[in-house]
mmCIF file of C-alpha atoms in Angstrom:
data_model
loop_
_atom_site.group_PDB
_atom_site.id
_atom_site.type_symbol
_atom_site.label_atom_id
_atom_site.label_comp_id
_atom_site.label_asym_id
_atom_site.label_seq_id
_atom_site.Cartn_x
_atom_site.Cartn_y
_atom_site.Cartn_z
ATOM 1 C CA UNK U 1 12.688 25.663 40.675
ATOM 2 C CA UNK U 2 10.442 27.484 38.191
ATOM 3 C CA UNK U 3 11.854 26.060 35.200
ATOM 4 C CA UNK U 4 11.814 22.459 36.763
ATOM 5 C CA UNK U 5 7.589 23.118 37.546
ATOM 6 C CA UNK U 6 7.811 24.521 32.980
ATOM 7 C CA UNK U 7 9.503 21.349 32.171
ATOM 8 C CA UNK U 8 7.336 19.082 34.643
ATOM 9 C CA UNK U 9 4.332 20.681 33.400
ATOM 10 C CA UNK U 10 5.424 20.544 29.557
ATOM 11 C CA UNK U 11 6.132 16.268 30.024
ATOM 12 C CA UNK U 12 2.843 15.900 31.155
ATOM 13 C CA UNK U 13 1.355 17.684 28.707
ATOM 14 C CA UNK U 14 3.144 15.968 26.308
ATOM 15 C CA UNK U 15 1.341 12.791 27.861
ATOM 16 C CA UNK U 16 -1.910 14.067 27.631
ATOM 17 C CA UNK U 17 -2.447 15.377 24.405
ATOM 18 C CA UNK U 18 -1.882 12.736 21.144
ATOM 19 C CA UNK U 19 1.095 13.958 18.438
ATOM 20 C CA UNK U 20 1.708 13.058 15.700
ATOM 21 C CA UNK U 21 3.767 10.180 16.718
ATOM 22 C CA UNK U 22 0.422 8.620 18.618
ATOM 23 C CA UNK U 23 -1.884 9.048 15.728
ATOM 24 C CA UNK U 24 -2.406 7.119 12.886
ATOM 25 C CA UNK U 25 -2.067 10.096 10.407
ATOM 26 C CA UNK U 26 1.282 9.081 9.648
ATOM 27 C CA UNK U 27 2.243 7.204 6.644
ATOM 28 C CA UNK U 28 5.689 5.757 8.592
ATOM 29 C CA UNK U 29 3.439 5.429 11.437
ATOM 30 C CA UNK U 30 0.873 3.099 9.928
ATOM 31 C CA UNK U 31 4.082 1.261 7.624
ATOM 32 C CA UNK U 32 5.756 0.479 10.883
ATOM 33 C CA UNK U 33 2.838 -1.210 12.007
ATOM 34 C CA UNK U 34 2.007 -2.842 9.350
ATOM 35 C CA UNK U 35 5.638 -4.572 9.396
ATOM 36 C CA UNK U 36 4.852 -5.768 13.143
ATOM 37 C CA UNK U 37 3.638 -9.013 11.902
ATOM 38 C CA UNK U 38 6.071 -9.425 8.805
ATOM 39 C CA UNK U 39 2.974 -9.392 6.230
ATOM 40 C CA UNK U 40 1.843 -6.242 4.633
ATOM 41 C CA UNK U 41 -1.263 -6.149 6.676
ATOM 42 C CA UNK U 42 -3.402 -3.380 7.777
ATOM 43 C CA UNK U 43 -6.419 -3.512 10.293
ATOM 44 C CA UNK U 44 -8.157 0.097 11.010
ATOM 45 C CA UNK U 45 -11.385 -1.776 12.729
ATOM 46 C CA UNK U 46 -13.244 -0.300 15.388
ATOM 47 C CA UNK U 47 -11.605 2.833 14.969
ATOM 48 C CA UNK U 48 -14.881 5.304 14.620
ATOM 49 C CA UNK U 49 -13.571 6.608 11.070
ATOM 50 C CA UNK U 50 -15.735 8.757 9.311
ATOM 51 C CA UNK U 51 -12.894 9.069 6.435
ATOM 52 C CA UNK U 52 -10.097 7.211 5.664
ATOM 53 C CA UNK U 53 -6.949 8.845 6.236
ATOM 54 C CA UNK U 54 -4.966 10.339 3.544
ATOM 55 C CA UNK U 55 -1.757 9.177 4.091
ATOM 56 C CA UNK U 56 -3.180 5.157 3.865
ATOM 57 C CA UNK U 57 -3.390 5.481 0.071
ATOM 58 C CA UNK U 58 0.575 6.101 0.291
ATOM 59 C CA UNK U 59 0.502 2.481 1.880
ATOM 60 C CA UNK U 60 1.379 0.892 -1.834
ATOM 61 C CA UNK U 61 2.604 -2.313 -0.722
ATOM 62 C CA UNK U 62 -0.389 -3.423 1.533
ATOM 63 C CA UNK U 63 -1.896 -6.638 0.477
ATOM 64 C CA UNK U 64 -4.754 -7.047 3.526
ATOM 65 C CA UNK U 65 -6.398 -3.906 4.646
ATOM 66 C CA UNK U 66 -9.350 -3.881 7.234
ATOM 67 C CA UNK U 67 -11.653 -0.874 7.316
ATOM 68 C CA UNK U 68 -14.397 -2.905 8.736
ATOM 69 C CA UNK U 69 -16.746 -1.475 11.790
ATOM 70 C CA UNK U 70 -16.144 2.168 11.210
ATOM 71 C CA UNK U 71 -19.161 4.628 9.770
ATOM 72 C CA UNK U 72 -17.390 5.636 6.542
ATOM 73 C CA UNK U 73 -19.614 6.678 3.861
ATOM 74 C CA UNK U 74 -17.683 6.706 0.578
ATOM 75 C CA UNK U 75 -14.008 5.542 -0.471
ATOM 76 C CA UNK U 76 -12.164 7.574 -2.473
ATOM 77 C CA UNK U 77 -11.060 6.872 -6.106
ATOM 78 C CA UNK U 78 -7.226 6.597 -4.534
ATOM 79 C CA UNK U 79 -8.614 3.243 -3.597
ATOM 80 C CA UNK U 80 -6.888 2.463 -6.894
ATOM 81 C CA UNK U 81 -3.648 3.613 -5.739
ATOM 82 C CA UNK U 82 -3.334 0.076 -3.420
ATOM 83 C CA UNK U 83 -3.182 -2.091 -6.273
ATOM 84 C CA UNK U 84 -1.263 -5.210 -3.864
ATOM 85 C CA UNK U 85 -4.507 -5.440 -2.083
ATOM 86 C CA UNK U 86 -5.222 -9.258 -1.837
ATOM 87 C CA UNK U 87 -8.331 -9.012 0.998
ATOM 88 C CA UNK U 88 -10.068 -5.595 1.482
ATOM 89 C CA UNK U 89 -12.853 -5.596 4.524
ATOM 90 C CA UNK U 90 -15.379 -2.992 4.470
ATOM 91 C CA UNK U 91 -18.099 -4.623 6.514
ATOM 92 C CA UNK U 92 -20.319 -2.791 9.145
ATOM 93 C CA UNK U 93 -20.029 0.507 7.492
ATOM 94 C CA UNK U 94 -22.093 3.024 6.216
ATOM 95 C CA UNK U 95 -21.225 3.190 2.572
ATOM 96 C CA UNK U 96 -24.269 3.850 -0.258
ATOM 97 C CA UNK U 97 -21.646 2.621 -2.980
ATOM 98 C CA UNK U 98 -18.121 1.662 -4.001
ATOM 99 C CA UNK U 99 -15.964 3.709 -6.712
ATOM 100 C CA UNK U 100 -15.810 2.531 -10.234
ATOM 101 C CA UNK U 101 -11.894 2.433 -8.887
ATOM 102 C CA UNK U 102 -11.934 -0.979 -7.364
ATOM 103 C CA UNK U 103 -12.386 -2.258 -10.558
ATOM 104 C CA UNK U 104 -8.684 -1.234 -10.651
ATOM 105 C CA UNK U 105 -7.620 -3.734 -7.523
ATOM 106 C CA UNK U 106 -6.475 -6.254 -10.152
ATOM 107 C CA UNK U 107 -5.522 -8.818 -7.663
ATOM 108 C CA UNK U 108 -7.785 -8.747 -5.155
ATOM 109 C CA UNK U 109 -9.432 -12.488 -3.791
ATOM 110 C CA UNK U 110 -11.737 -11.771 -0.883
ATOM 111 C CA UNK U 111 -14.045 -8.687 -0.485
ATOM 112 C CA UNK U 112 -16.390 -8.102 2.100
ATOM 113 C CA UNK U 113 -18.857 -5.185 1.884
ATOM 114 C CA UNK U 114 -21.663 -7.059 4.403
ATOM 115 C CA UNK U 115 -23.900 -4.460 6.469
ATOM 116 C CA UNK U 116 -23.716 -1.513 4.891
ATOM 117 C CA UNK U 117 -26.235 0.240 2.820
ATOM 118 C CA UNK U 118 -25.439 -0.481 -0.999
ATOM 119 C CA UNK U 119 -28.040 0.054 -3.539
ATOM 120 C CA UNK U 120 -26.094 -0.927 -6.328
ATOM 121 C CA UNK U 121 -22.781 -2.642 -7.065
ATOM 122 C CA UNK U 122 -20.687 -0.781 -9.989
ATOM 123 C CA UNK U 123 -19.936 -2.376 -13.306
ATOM 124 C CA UNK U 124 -16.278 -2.162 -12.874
ATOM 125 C CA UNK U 125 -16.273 -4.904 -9.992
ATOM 126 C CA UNK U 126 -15.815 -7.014 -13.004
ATOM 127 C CA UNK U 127 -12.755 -6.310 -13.261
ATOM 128 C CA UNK U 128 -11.340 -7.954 -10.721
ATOM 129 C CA UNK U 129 -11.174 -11.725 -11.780
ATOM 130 C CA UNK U 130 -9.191 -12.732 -9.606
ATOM 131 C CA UNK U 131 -11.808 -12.625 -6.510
ATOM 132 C CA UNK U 132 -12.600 -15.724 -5.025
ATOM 133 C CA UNK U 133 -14.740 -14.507 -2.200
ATOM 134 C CA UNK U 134 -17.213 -12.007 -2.083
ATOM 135 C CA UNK U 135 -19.847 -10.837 0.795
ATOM 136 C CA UNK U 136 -22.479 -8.208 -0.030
ATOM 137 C CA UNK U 137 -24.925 -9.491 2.276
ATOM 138 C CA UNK U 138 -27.055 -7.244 3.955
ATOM 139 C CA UNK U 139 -27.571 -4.084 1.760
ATOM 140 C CA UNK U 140 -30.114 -2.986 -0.141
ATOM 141 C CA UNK U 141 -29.532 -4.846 -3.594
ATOM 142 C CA UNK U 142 -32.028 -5.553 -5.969
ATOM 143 C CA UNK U 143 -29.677 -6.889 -9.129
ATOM 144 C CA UNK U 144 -26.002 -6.874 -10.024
ATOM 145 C CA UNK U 145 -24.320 -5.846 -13.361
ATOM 146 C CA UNK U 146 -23.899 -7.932 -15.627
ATOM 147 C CA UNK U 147 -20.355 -7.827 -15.658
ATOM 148 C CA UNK U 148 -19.594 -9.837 -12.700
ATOM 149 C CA UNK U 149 -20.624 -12.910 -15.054
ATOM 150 C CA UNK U 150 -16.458 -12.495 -15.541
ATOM 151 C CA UNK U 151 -15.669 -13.330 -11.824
ATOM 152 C CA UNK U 152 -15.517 -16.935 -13.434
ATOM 153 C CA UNK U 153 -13.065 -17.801 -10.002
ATOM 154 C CA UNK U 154 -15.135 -16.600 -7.673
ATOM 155 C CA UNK U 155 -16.314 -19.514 -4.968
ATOM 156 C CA UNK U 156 -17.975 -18.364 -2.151
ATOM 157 C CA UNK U 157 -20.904 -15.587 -2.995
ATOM 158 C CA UNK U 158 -22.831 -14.094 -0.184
ATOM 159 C CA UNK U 159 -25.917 -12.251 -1.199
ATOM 160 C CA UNK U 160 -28.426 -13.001 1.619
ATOM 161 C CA UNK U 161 -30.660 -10.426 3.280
ATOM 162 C CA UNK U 162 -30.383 -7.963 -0.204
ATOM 163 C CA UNK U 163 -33.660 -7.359 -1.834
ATOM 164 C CA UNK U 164 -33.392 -10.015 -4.684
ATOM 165 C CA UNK U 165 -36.875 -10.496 -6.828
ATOM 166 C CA UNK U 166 -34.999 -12.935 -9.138
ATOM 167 C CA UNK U 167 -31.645 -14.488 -9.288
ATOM 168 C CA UNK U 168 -29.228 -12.178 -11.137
ATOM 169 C CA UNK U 169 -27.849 -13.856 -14.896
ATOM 170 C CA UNK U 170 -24.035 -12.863 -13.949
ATOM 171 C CA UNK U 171 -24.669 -15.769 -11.213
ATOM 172 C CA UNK U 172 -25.448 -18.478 -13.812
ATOM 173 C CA UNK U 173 -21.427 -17.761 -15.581
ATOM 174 C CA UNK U 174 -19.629 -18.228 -11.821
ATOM 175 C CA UNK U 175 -19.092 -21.590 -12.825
ATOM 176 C CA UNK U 176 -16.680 -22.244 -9.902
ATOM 177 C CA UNK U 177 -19.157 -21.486 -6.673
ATOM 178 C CA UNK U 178 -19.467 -23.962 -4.379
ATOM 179 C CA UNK U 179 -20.858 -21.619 -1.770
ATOM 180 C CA UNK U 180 -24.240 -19.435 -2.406
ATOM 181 C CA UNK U 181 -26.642 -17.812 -0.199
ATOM 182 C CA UNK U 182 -29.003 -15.865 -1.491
ATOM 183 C CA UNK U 183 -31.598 -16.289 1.908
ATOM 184 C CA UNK U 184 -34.100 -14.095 3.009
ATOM 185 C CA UNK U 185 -34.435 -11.747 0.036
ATOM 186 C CA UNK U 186 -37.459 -11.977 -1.942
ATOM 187 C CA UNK U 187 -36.981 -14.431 -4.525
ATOM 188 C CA UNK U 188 -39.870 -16.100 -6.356
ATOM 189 C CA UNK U 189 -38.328 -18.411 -8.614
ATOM 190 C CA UNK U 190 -34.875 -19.782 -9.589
ATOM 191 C CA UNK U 191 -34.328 -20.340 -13.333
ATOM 192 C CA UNK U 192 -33.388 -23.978 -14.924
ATOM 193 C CA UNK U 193 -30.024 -22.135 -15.487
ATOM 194 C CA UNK U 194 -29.080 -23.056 -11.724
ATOM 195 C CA UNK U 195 -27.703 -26.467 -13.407
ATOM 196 C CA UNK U 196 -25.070 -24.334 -14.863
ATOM 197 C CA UNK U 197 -23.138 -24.089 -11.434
ATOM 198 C CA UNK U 198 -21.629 -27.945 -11.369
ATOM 199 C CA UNK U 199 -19.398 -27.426 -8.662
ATOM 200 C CA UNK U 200 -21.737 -26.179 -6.297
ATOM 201 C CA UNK U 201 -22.095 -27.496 -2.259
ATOM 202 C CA UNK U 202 -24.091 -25.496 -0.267
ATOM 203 C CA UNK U 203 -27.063 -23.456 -1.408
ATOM 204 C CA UNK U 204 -28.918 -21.490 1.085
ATOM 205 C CA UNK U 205 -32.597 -20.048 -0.195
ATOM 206 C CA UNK U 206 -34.500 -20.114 3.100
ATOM 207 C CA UNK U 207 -36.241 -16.612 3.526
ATOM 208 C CA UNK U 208 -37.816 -15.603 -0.121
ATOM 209 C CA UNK U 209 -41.265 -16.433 -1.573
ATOM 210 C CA UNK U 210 -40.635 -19.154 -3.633
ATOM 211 C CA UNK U 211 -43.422 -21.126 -4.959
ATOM 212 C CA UNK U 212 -41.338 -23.763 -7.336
ATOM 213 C CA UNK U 213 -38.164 -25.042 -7.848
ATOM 214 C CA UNK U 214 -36.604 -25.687 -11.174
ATOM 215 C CA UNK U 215 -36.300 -29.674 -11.857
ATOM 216 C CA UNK U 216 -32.097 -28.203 -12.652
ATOM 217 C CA UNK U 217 -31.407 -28.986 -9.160
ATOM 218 C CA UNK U 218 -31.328 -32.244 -10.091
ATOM 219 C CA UNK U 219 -27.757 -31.872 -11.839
ATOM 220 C CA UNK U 220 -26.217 -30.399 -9.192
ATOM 221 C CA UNK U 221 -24.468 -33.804 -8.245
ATOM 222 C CA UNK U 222 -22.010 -32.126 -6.114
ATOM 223 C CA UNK U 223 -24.447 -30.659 -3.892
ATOM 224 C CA UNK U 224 -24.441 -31.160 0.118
ATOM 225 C CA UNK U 225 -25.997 -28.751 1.785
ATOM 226 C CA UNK U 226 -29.835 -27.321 0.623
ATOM 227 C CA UNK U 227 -32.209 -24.921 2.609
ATOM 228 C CA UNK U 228 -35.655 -24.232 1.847
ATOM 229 C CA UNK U 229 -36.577 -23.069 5.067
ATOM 230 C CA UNK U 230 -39.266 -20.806 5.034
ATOM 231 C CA UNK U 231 -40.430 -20.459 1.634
ATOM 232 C CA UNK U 232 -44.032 -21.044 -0.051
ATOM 233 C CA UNK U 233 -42.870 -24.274 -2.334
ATOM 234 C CA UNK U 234 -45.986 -25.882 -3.551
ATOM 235 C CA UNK U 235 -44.390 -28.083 -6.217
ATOM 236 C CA UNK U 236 -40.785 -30.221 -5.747
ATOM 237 C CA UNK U 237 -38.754 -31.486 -8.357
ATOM 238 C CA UNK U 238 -38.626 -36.027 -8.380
ATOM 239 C CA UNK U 239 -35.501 -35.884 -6.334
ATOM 240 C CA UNK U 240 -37.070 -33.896 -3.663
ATOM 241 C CA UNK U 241 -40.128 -35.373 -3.265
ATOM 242 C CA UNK U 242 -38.078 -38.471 -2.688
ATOM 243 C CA UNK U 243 -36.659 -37.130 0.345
ATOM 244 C CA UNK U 244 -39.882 -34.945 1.421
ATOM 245 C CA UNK U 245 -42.415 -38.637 1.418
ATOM 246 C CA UNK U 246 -39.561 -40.222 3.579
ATOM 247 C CA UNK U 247 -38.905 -37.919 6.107
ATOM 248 C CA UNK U 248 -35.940 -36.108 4.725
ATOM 249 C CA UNK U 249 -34.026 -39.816 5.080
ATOM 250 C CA UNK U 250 -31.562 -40.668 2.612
ATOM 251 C CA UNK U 251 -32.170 -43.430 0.240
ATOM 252 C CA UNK U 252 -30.748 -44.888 -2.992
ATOM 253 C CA UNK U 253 -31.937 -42.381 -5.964
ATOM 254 C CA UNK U 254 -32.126 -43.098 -9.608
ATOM 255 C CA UNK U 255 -29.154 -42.822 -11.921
ATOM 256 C CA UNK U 256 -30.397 -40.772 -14.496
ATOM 257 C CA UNK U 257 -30.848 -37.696 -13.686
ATOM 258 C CA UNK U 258 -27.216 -37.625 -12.153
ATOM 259 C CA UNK U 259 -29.443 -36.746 -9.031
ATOM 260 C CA UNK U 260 -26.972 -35.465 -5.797
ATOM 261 C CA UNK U 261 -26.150 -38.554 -3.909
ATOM 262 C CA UNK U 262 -25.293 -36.708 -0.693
ATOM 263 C CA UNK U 263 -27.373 -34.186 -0.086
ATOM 264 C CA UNK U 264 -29.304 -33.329 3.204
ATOM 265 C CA UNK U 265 -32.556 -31.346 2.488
ATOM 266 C CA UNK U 266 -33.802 -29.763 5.872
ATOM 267 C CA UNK U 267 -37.633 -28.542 6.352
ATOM 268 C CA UNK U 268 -39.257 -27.033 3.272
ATOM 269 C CA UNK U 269 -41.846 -25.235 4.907
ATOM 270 C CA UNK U 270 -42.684 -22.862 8.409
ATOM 271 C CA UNK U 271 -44.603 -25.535 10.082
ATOM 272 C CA UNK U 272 -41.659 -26.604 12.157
ATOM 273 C CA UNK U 273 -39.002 -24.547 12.169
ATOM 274 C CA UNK U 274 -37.345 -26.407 14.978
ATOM 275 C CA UNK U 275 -35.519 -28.318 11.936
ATOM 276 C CA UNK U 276 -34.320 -24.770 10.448
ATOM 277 C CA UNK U 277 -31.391 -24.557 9.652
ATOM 278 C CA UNK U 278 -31.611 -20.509 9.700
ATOM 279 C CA UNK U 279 -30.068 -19.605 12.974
ATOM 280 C CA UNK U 280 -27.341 -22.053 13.076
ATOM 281 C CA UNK U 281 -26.109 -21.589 9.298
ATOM 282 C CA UNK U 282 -23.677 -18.426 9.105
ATOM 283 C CA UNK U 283 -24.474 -15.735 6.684
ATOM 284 C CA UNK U 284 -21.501 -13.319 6.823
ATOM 285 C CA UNK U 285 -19.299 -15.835 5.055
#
């Protein structure tokens, strides 16, 4: 009878307290789940990580990892050690920085850092030329090194709600955007350099203190999608004024410039913001 109550009393202990089998400080443990789906995937969301856990940086063969919506405040340098990594998601942490290391995640493609509290983006972030999208909206930026002029693949950049004064160089070399949004930082001008980016669609500005715009926009033929929302633009390039005398309609432009035959140019002031495009356009990529 006794020992029946020890062993009754040692199962449901057993229930109630979390081993090592029901934690996630197990490399097997966190390999066998990554295998659930049959992709070398990883999500640790949500989790209320103040660290990452040691044994993920045994995880060599991950290729997605998802970190996101935990209140880490630094990765480790064996961030390097997952060198598969393909998409890493940081976003709504707490982190100040990233390590020189991810310069070292030679094949990453997507990297979100959005909402957290970066001041600065390292050098090494360079390295990886192989990203094609990249989110470090709302931080605390005020530039970015000039080494990211070699993410020459990159197409989607999200910069918006940073603390821009002017648009960083590196940006003028990622020849391959089609996708930038640098809204509501504090921009005052945009240099005739912006013709460099060809292949760009959508280009989101609404939110700085821009007085000007450089008459470059008018070789952007590809473009689509312009917002000027809430800005302090006194003087428009040819092709804009076009649009701003006939209420935004589209009509038949010259040939020369090669002026963007498809654009739609929204508002380009705060008088009536009902035509703002700033709540319904997303900014976490």
């Amino acid at each position: 009878m006794g020992g029946r109550v020890c062993r009754e009393e040692a199962k449901e202990e057993k229930r109630q307290s979390p081993g090592r089998e029901d934690s996630l400080m197990s490399a097997d443990k966190i390999r066998r789940f990554t295998k659930q789906s049959g992709h070398n995937v990883l999500s640790l969301a949500r989790r209320g990580l103040k660290d990452a856990p040691g044994e993920l940086w045994e995880l060599l063969e991950l290729e997605k990892l998802n970190l996101s919506l935990n209140n880490l405040k630094a990765l480790p340098p064996q961030l390097a050690l997952l060198s598969n990594l393909l998409v890493l998601n940081l976003w709504g942490n707490q982190l100040s920085s990233l390590p020189a290391e991810i310069g070292q995640l030679r094949r990453l493609r997507v990297l979100f850092v959005y909402r957290n509290r970066l001041t600065e983006v390292p050098e090494d972030l360079g390295a990886c030329t192989q990203l094609e999208v990249l989110s470090l909206a709302n931080n605390q930026l005020s530039s970015l090194p000039a080494s990211l002029s070699n993410l020459t693949r990159l197409r989607k950049l999200n910069l918006s709600h940073n603390l821009m004064t002017h648009l960083p160089g590196c940006i003028y070399s990622m020849k391959a955007l089609v996708f930038l949004d640098l809204s509501c930082n504090r921009l005052e001008n945009v240099a005739e350099n912006i013709q460099a980016l060809l292949e760009l669609k959508i280009l989101l500005m609404e939110g700085n203190h821009l007085h000007s715009l450089p008459r470059g926009l008018c070789f952007l033929t590809r473009l689509e999608l312009l917002n000027l929302d809430f800005n302090c633009i006194r003087d428009l390039p040819e092709f804009l004024q076009v649009f701003h005398q006939q209420n935004y309609k589209k009509q038949t432009l010259p040939t020369y410039p090669p002026y963007p035959q498809n654009i739609m140019i929204w508002h380009l002031s705060t008088a009536n913001p009902k035509h703002s495009l700033f709540s319904s356009t997303s900014s976490s990529l």
